[in-house]
PDB file of C-alpha atoms in Angstrom:
ATOM      1  CA  MET R   1      91.936  54.963  94.119  1.00  0.00           C
ATOM      2  CA  ASN R   2      92.304  58.214  96.094  1.00  0.00           C
ATOM      3  CA  ASN R   3      89.018  60.160  96.041  1.00  0.00           C
ATOM      4  CA  GLN R   4      90.211  62.952  98.323  1.00  0.00           C
ATOM      5  CA  PRO R   5      90.870  65.516  95.524  1.00  0.00           C
ATOM      6  CA  ARG R   6      87.424  64.850  94.034  1.00  0.00           C
ATOM      7  CA  LEU R   7      85.805  65.179  97.474  1.00  0.00           C
ATOM      8  CA  PHE R   8      87.703  68.407  98.162  1.00  0.00           C
ATOM      9  CA  ASN R   9      86.572  69.906  94.840  1.00  0.00           C
ATOM     10  CA  SER R  10      82.969  68.945  95.535  1.00  0.00           C
ATOM     11  CA  VAL R  11      83.047  70.600  98.941  1.00  0.00           C
ATOM     12  CA  LEU R  12      84.688  73.695  97.471  1.00  0.00           C
ATOM     13  CA  CYS R  13      81.986  73.993  94.815  1.00  0.00           C
ATOM     14  CA  LEU R  14      79.280  73.617  97.445  1.00  0.00           C
ATOM     15  CA  LEU R  15      80.813  76.351  99.608  1.00  0.00           C
ATOM     16  CA  THR R  16      81.107  78.633  96.607  1.00  0.00           C
ATOM     17  CA  ALA R  17      77.455  78.121  95.702  1.00  0.00           C
ATOM     18  CA  LEU R  18      76.291  78.752  99.235  1.00  0.00           C
ATOM     19  CA  ARG R  19      78.268  81.955  99.600  1.00  0.00           C
ATOM     20  CA  ILE R  20      77.296  83.335  96.208  1.00  0.00           C
ATOM     21  CA  SER R  21      73.620  82.625  96.942  1.00  0.00           C
ATOM     22  CA  ASN R  22      73.909  84.792 100.039  1.00  0.00           C
ATOM     23  CA  GLY R  23      75.659  87.677  98.307  1.00  0.00           C
ATOM     24  CA  TYR R  24      79.138  86.537  99.329  1.00  0.00           C
ATOM     25  CA  ASN R  25      82.124  85.135  97.505  1.00  0.00           C
ATOM     26  CA  LEU R  26      84.881  82.895  98.806  1.00  0.00           C
ATOM     27  CA  GLU R  27      86.848  85.910 100.034  1.00  0.00           C
ATOM     28  CA  ALA R  28      83.828  87.441 101.823  1.00  0.00           C
ATOM     29  CA  THR R  29      84.620  86.208 105.306  1.00  0.00           C
ATOM     30  CA  ASN R  30      85.184  88.315 108.389  1.00  0.00           C
ATOM     31  CA  SER R  31      88.874  88.414 109.227  1.00  0.00           C
ATOM     32  CA  ILE R  32      91.567  90.418 110.993  1.00  0.00           C
ATOM     33  CA  SER R  33      92.485  93.389 108.809  1.00  0.00           C
ATOM     34  CA  ILE R  34      96.272  93.643 108.648  1.00  0.00           C
ATOM     35  CA  ILE R  35      98.006  96.439 106.769  1.00  0.00           C
ATOM     36  CA  PRO R  36     100.958  94.954 104.822  1.00  0.00           C
ATOM     37  CA  GLY R  37     104.459  95.642 106.062  1.00  0.00           C
ATOM     38  CA  ASN R  38     105.066  98.040 103.179  1.00  0.00           C
ATOM     39  CA  GLY R  39     102.258 100.255 104.496  1.00  0.00           C
ATOM     40  CA  SER R  40     100.105  99.791 101.379  1.00  0.00           C
ATOM     41  CA  VAL R  41      96.387  99.556 102.148  1.00  0.00           C
ATOM     42  CA  GLU R  42      95.097  98.988  98.606  1.00  0.00           C
ATOM     43  CA  ALA R  43      94.885  95.215  99.146  1.00  0.00           C
ATOM     44  CA  LEU R  44      92.447  95.547 102.064  1.00  0.00           C
ATOM     45  CA  PRO R  45      88.938  94.426 100.995  1.00  0.00           C
ATOM     46  CA  GLU R  46      87.352  97.521 102.550  1.00  0.00           C
ATOM     47  CA  VAL R  47      89.499  99.905 100.478  1.00  0.00           C
ATOM     48  CA  HIS R  48      88.255 101.079  97.073  1.00  0.00           C
ATOM     49  CA  GLY R  49      90.320 103.692  95.310  1.00  0.00           C
ATOM     50  CA  SER R  50      91.005 106.586  97.670  1.00  0.00           C
ATOM     51  CA  LYS R  51      88.180 105.592 100.059  1.00  0.00           C
ATOM     52  CA  PHE R  52      87.398 102.828 102.519  1.00  0.00           C
ATOM     53  CA  PHE R  53      84.212 101.580 104.147  1.00  0.00           C
ATOM     54  CA  TYR R  54      83.972 101.629 107.935  1.00  0.00           C
ATOM     55  CA  PHE R  55      81.311  99.998 110.127  1.00  0.00           C
ATOM     56  CA  GLY R  56      80.698 101.920 113.347  1.00  0.00           C
ATOM     57  CA  PHE R  57      78.551 100.218 115.983  1.00  0.00           C
ATOM     58  CA  GLY R  58      79.489 102.307 119.044  1.00  0.00           C
ATOM     59  CA  SER R  59      79.952 106.036 119.509  1.00  0.00           C
ATOM     60  CA  ASN R  60      80.951 106.387 115.856  1.00  0.00           C
ATOM     61  CA  MET R  61      77.371 105.851 114.737  1.00  0.00           C
ATOM     62  CA  LEU R  62      76.973 109.548 115.569  1.00  0.00           C
ATOM     63  CA  ALA R  63      78.160 112.027 112.930  1.00  0.00           C
ATOM     64  CA  GLN R  64      79.240 114.648 115.476  1.00  0.00           C
ATOM     65  CA  ARG R  65      81.442 112.054 117.159  1.00  0.00           C
ATOM     66  CA  ILE R  66      83.142 110.485 114.146  1.00  0.00           C
ATOM     67  CA  HIS R  67      83.820 113.878 112.553  1.00  0.00           C
ATOM     68  CA  ILE R  68      85.966 114.958 115.508  1.00  0.00           C
ATOM     69  CA  GLN R  69      88.863 112.836 114.236  1.00  0.00           C
ATOM     70  CA  ASN R  70      87.603 111.698 110.840  1.00  0.00           C
ATOM     71  CA  PRO R  71      86.178 114.765 109.073  1.00  0.00           C
ATOM     72  CA  THR R  72      85.937 113.069 105.664  1.00  0.00           C
ATOM     73  CA  ALA R  73      83.412 110.449 106.859  1.00  0.00           C
ATOM     74  CA  GLN R  74      80.228 110.306 104.778  1.00  0.00           C
ATOM     75  CA  ARG R  75      77.293 108.244 106.035  1.00  0.00           C
ATOM     76  CA  ILE R  76      76.126 105.518 103.658  1.00  0.00           C
ATOM     77  CA  GLY R  77      73.370 104.181 105.922  1.00  0.00           C
ATOM     78  CA  ALA R  78      72.321 101.666 108.546  1.00  0.00           C
ATOM     79  CA  ALA R  79      74.021  98.289 108.124  1.00  0.00           C
ATOM     80  CA  LEU R  80      73.650  94.850 109.694  1.00  0.00           C
ATOM     81  CA  LEU R  81      76.489  92.579 110.827  1.00  0.00           C
ATOM     82  CA  ALA R  82      75.341  88.978 111.218  1.00  0.00           C
ATOM     83  CA  ASP R  83      76.604  86.486 113.806  1.00  0.00           C
ATOM     84  CA  TYR R  84      78.134  89.096 116.108  1.00  0.00           C
ATOM     85  CA  ARG R  85      76.637  90.613 119.235  1.00  0.00           C
ATOM     86  CA  LEU R  86      77.192  94.054 120.716  1.00  0.00           C
ATOM     87  CA  ASP R  87      78.751  93.901 124.184  1.00  0.00           C
ATOM     88  CA  PHE R  88      80.677  96.108 126.602  1.00  0.00           C
ATOM     89  CA  ALA R  89      83.949  95.707 128.494  1.00  0.00           C
ATOM     90  CA  ARG R  90      87.159  97.472 129.516  1.00  0.00           C
ATOM     91  CA  GLU R  91      86.340 100.621 131.457  1.00  0.00           C
ATOM     92  CA  GLY R  92      88.086 103.655 130.021  1.00  0.00           C
ATOM     93  CA  PRO R  93      88.669 107.193 131.319  1.00  0.00           C
ATOM     94  CA  ARG R  94      87.429 109.004 128.202  1.00  0.00           C
ATOM     95  CA  TRP R  95      83.843 107.811 128.564  1.00  0.00           C
ATOM     96  CA  ARG R  96      83.939 106.915 132.287  1.00  0.00           C
ATOM     97  CA  GLY R  97      82.660 103.396 131.713  1.00  0.00           C
ATOM     98  CA  ALA R  98      82.846 100.258 129.597  1.00  0.00           C
ATOM     99  CA  VAL R  99      83.121 100.646 125.840  1.00  0.00           C
ATOM    100  CA  ALA R 100      81.483  98.790 122.972  1.00  0.00           C
ATOM    101  CA  THR R 101      82.846  95.751 121.217  1.00  0.00           C
ATOM    102  CA  ILE R 102      81.529  93.042 118.929  1.00  0.00           C
ATOM    103  CA  VAL R 103      81.783  89.378 119.871  1.00  0.00           C
ATOM    104  CA  PRO R 104      81.335  86.453 117.437  1.00  0.00           C
ATOM    105  CA  THR R 105      77.984  84.896 118.402  1.00  0.00           C
ATOM    106  CA  PRO R 106      76.119  82.641 115.933  1.00  0.00           C
ATOM    107  CA  GLY R 107      72.521  83.734 115.441  1.00  0.00           C
ATOM    108  CA  GLU R 108      73.019  87.202 116.939  1.00  0.00           C
ATOM    109  CA  HIS R 109      73.381  90.446 115.003  1.00  0.00           C
ATOM    110  CA  THR R 110      74.666  93.986 115.441  1.00  0.00           C
ATOM    111  CA  TRP R 111      73.336  97.089 113.749  1.00  0.00           C
ATOM    112  CA  GLY R 112      75.620 100.002 113.017  1.00  0.00           C
ATOM    113  CA  THR R 113      76.435 102.767 110.571  1.00  0.00           C
ATOM    114  CA  LEU R 114      78.321 102.242 107.328  1.00  0.00           C
ATOM    115  CA  TRP R 115      80.615 105.168 106.535  1.00  0.00           C
ATOM    116  CA  GLU R 116      82.804 105.964 103.546  1.00  0.00           C
ATOM    117  CA  ILE R 117      86.047 107.657 104.613  1.00  0.00           C
ATOM    118  CA  ASP R 118      89.144 108.931 102.831  1.00  0.00           C
ATOM    119  CA  VAL R 119      92.076 106.529 103.080  1.00  0.00           C
ATOM    120  CA  SER R 120      94.057 109.464 104.462  1.00  0.00           C
ATOM    121  CA  ASN R 121      91.991 109.107 107.661  1.00  0.00           C
ATOM    122  CA  LEU R 122      92.575 105.355 108.105  1.00  0.00           C
ATOM    123  CA  ASP R 123      95.449 105.894 110.529  1.00  0.00           C
ATOM    124  CA  ASP R 124      93.340 108.442 112.420  1.00  0.00           C
ATOM    125  CA  ILE R 125      90.556 105.982 113.111  1.00  0.00           C
ATOM    126  CA  ASP R 126      93.085 103.254 113.996  1.00  0.00           C
ATOM    127  CA  ASN R 127      94.592 105.644 116.539  1.00  0.00           C
ATOM    128  CA  GLN R 128      91.173 106.649 117.875  1.00  0.00           C
ATOM    129  CA  GLU R 129      90.460 102.996 118.582  1.00  0.00           C
ATOM    130  CA  GLY R 130      93.822 102.439 120.274  1.00  0.00           C
ATOM    131  CA  VAL R 131      95.082  99.816 117.824  1.00  0.00           C
ATOM    132  CA  HIS R 132      98.669 100.900 118.506  1.00  0.00           C
ATOM    133  CA  LEU R 133      98.037 100.397 122.238  1.00  0.00           C
ATOM    134  CA  GLY R 134      96.633  96.881 121.862  1.00  0.00           C
ATOM    135  CA  ILE R 135      93.151  97.939 122.994  1.00  0.00           C
ATOM    136  CA  TYR R 136      91.227  97.252 119.781  1.00  0.00           C
ATOM    137  CA  GLU R 137      92.153  95.310 116.679  1.00  0.00           C
ATOM    138  CA  ALA R 138      90.945  96.052 113.171  1.00  0.00           C
ATOM    139  CA  LEU R 139      89.055  93.473 111.167  1.00  0.00           C
ATOM    140  CA  THR R 140      87.254  93.288 107.862  1.00  0.00           C
ATOM    141  CA  VAL R 141      83.573  92.453 108.284  1.00  0.00           C
ATOM    142  CA  TYR R 142      80.868  91.993 105.678  1.00  0.00           C
ATOM    143  CA  VAL R 143      77.719  93.989 106.374  1.00  0.00           C
ATOM    144  CA  LYS R 144      74.421  94.418 104.569  1.00  0.00           C
ATOM    145  CA  LEU R 145      72.652  97.734 104.139  1.00  0.00           C
ATOM    146  CA  ARG R 146      68.930  97.777 104.844  1.00  0.00           C
ATOM    147  CA  ASP R 147      66.894  96.239 102.022  1.00  0.00           C
ATOM    148  CA  GLU R 148      70.018  95.015 100.210  1.00  0.00           C
ATOM    149  CA  GLU R 149      71.061  91.409  99.666  1.00  0.00           C
ATOM    150  CA  SER R 150      74.710  91.891  98.752  1.00  0.00           C
ATOM    151  CA  ALA R 151      77.373  92.288 101.436  1.00  0.00           C
ATOM    152  CA  THR R 152      79.852  95.148 101.674  1.00  0.00           C
ATOM    153  CA  PRO R 153      83.354  94.734 103.147  1.00  0.00           C
ATOM    154  CA  ALA R 154      84.007  97.281 105.883  1.00  0.00           C
ATOM    155  CA  ARG R 155      86.634  98.028 108.499  1.00  0.00           C
ATOM    156  CA  ALA R 156      85.500  97.488 112.094  1.00  0.00           C
ATOM    157  CA  TYR R 157      87.161  97.241 115.482  1.00  0.00           C
ATOM    158  CA  MET R 158      86.724  94.821 118.357  1.00  0.00           C
ATOM    159  CA  LEU R 159      88.510  94.674 121.670  1.00  0.00           C
ATOM    160  CA  THR R 160      91.583  92.471 121.622  1.00  0.00           C
ATOM    161  CA  LYS R 161      91.348  89.014 123.180  1.00  0.00           C
ATOM    162  CA  THR R 162      92.775  90.312 126.471  1.00  0.00           C
ATOM    163  CA  HIS R 163      89.866  92.737 126.843  1.00  0.00           C
ATOM    164  CA  GLN R 164      86.983  90.831 125.202  1.00  0.00           C
ATOM    165  CA  PRO R 165      84.156  89.820 127.573  1.00  0.00           C
ATOM    166  CA  GLU R 166      83.924  86.134 128.419  1.00  0.00           C
ATOM    167  CA  THR R 167      80.199  86.196 129.207  1.00  0.00           C
ATOM    168  CA  ASN R 168      77.183  87.519 127.326  1.00  0.00           C
ATOM    169  CA  ILE R 169      75.723  90.683 128.836  1.00  0.00           C
ATOM    170  CA  TYR R 170      72.285  89.754 127.479  1.00  0.00           C
ATOM    171  CA  ASP R 171      72.257  86.554 129.537  1.00  0.00           C
ATOM    172  CA  MET R 172      72.302  88.649 132.734  1.00  0.00           C
ATOM    173  CA  LEU R 173      69.592  90.497 134.584  1.00  0.00           C
ATOM    174  CA  PRO R 174      70.350  94.246 134.819  1.00  0.00           C
ATOM    175  CA  ASP R 175      71.350  93.969 138.479  1.00  0.00           C
ATOM    176  CA  GLN R 176      73.792  91.168 137.622  1.00  0.00           C
ATOM    177  CA  VAL R 177      75.864  93.198 135.146  1.00  0.00           C
ATOM    178  CA  PRO R 178      79.275  93.890 136.736  1.00  0.00           C
ATOM    179  CA  GLN R 179      80.325  97.506 137.121  1.00  0.00           C
ATOM    180  CA  GLY R 180      83.204  96.936 134.712  1.00  0.00           C
ATOM    181  CA  ARG R 181      80.761  95.897 131.984  1.00  0.00           C
ATOM    182  CA  GLN R 182      78.472  98.923 132.283  1.00  0.00           C
ATOM    183  CA  PRO R 183      78.804 101.844 129.850  1.00  0.00           C
ATOM    184  CA  SER R 184      78.437 105.351 131.207  1.00  0.00           C
ATOM    185  CA  LYS R 185      75.164 107.202 130.778  1.00  0.00           C
ATOM    186  CA  THR R 186      76.879 109.603 128.359  1.00  0.00           C
ATOM    187  CA  TYR R 187      78.300 106.794 126.215  1.00  0.00           C
ATOM    188  CA  LEU R 188      74.977 104.995 125.961  1.00  0.00           C
ATOM    189  CA  GLN R 189      73.254 108.263 125.059  1.00  0.00           C
ATOM    190  CA  CYS R 190      75.786 108.699 122.258  1.00  0.00           C
ATOM    191  CA  LEU R 191      75.044 105.223 120.887  1.00  0.00           C
ATOM    192  CA  ILE R 192      71.302 105.810 120.980  1.00  0.00           C
ATOM    193  CA  LYS R 193      71.492 109.231 119.325  1.00  0.00           C
ATOM    194  CA  GLY R 194      73.755 107.812 116.611  1.00  0.00           C
ATOM    195  CA  ALA R 195      71.456 104.840 116.016  1.00  0.00           C
ATOM    196  CA  ILE R 196      68.412 107.090 115.632  1.00  0.00           C
ATOM    197  CA  GLU R 197      70.331 109.485 113.386  1.00  0.00           C
ATOM    198  CA  SER R 198      71.365 106.538 111.177  1.00  0.00           C
ATOM    199  CA  SER R 199      67.788 105.194 110.894  1.00  0.00           C
ATOM    200  CA  ILE R 200      68.636 101.929 112.609  1.00  0.00           C
ATOM    201  CA  PRO R 201      65.491  99.828 113.304  1.00  0.00           C
ATOM    202  CA  GLU R 202      63.469 100.931 116.322  1.00  0.00           C
ATOM    203  CA  GLU R 203      63.567  97.505 117.985  1.00  0.00           C
ATOM    204  CA  TYR R 204      67.365  97.711 118.098  1.00  0.00           C
ATOM    205  CA  VAL R 205      67.211 101.230 119.571  1.00  0.00           C
ATOM    206  CA  ILE R 206      64.858  99.876 122.252  1.00  0.00           C
ATOM    207  CA  ARG R 207      67.411  97.173 122.997  1.00  0.00           C
ATOM    208  CA  LEU R 208      70.122  99.811 123.396  1.00  0.00           C
ATOM    209  CA  ARG R 209      67.930 101.750 125.832  1.00  0.00           C
ATOM    210  CA  SER R 210      67.550  98.612 127.966  1.00  0.00           C
ATOM    211  CA  ILE R 211      71.314  98.215 128.542  1.00  0.00           C
ATOM    212  CA  LYS R 212      72.413  98.768 132.130  1.00  0.00           C
ATOM    213  CA  HIS R 213      74.560 101.920 132.494  1.00  0.00           C
ATOM    214  CA  ASN R 214      76.611 103.106 135.469  1.00  0.00           C
ATOM    215  CA  GLY R 215      74.938 106.506 135.723  1.00  0.00           C
ATOM    216  CA  ARG R 216      78.149 108.455 135.162  1.00  0.00           C
ATOM    217  CA  VAL R 217      78.102 111.606 133.046  1.00  0.00           C
ATOM    218  CA  GLU R 218      81.038 112.931 131.045  1.00  0.00           C
ATOM    219  CA  SER R 219      79.936 116.566 130.971  1.00  0.00           C
ATOM    220  CA  SER R 220      82.325 117.811 128.295  1.00  0.00           C
ATOM    221  CA  LEU R 221      81.270 115.134 125.793  1.00  0.00           C
ATOM    222  CA  GLU R 222      77.610 115.411 126.755  1.00  0.00           C
ATOM    223  CA  GLU R 223      77.711 119.105 125.886  1.00  0.00           C
ATOM    224  CA  LYS R 224      79.885 118.791 122.784  1.00  0.00           C
ATOM    225  CA  LEU R 225      77.753 116.017 121.300  1.00  0.00           C
ATOM    226  CA  GLU R 226      74.447 117.559 122.478  1.00  0.00           C
ATOM    227  CA  LEU R 227      73.303 114.451 124.332  1.00  0.00           C
ATOM    228  CA  GLN R 228      71.274 116.093 127.099  1.00  0.00           C
ATOM    229  CA  ASP R 229      67.924 115.338 125.465  1.00  0.00           C
ATOM    230  CA  VAL R 230      68.546 111.604 124.952  1.00  0.00           C
ATOM    231  CA  VAL R 231      66.238 109.957 127.486  1.00  0.00           C
ATOM    232  CA  LEU R 232      67.344 106.810 129.319  1.00  0.00           C
ATOM    233  CA  PRO R 233      65.393 104.715 131.845  1.00  0.00           C
TER     234      PRO R 233
END
């Protein structure tokens, strides 16, 4: 007698129970967020009505920064993404250093800001992240707000496979971090100011302050985003 169907159903029930007990359902798994060929975004898990949720873990934790290209963004609060680490790679001219990405890493976590944005701005944030250039790719992640058990689907961006770091920056001593993996002073100041503004836990802010930066300053952004008073080691 073939017991495979019965075994499959048992495993499926177990997975369902586990995910529901953690505030998830079977669809609540992080995945690449692909807009259908017809251009309709309503089917994306992060979209609800005329709005969508967005998880910013880099410069877009800061309201002054995200509002430059996404003026409809409204902060919901600090949110936690489990089993991903924050890392840096791909030097870019805008910030004069490496930029932030998230990398799947069991047991690690990344704090960021959960925003609610008009669907009319979805293309704007895709363009800001260089999706059309193959720099970042959009994905749906499930994050938890502070003091909440249920998970919220949100749009996030990580560097494409070509640009993702192959090593963990936190496994290196500061002097071992390659130049191409170091954010600029201005970029790191932006992350720290945004994290504080979003009430992200202090221990995570301390971790951000410990990240090796390349010392470069992007004066125009430093002034525009009022970053001069953000103290770094």
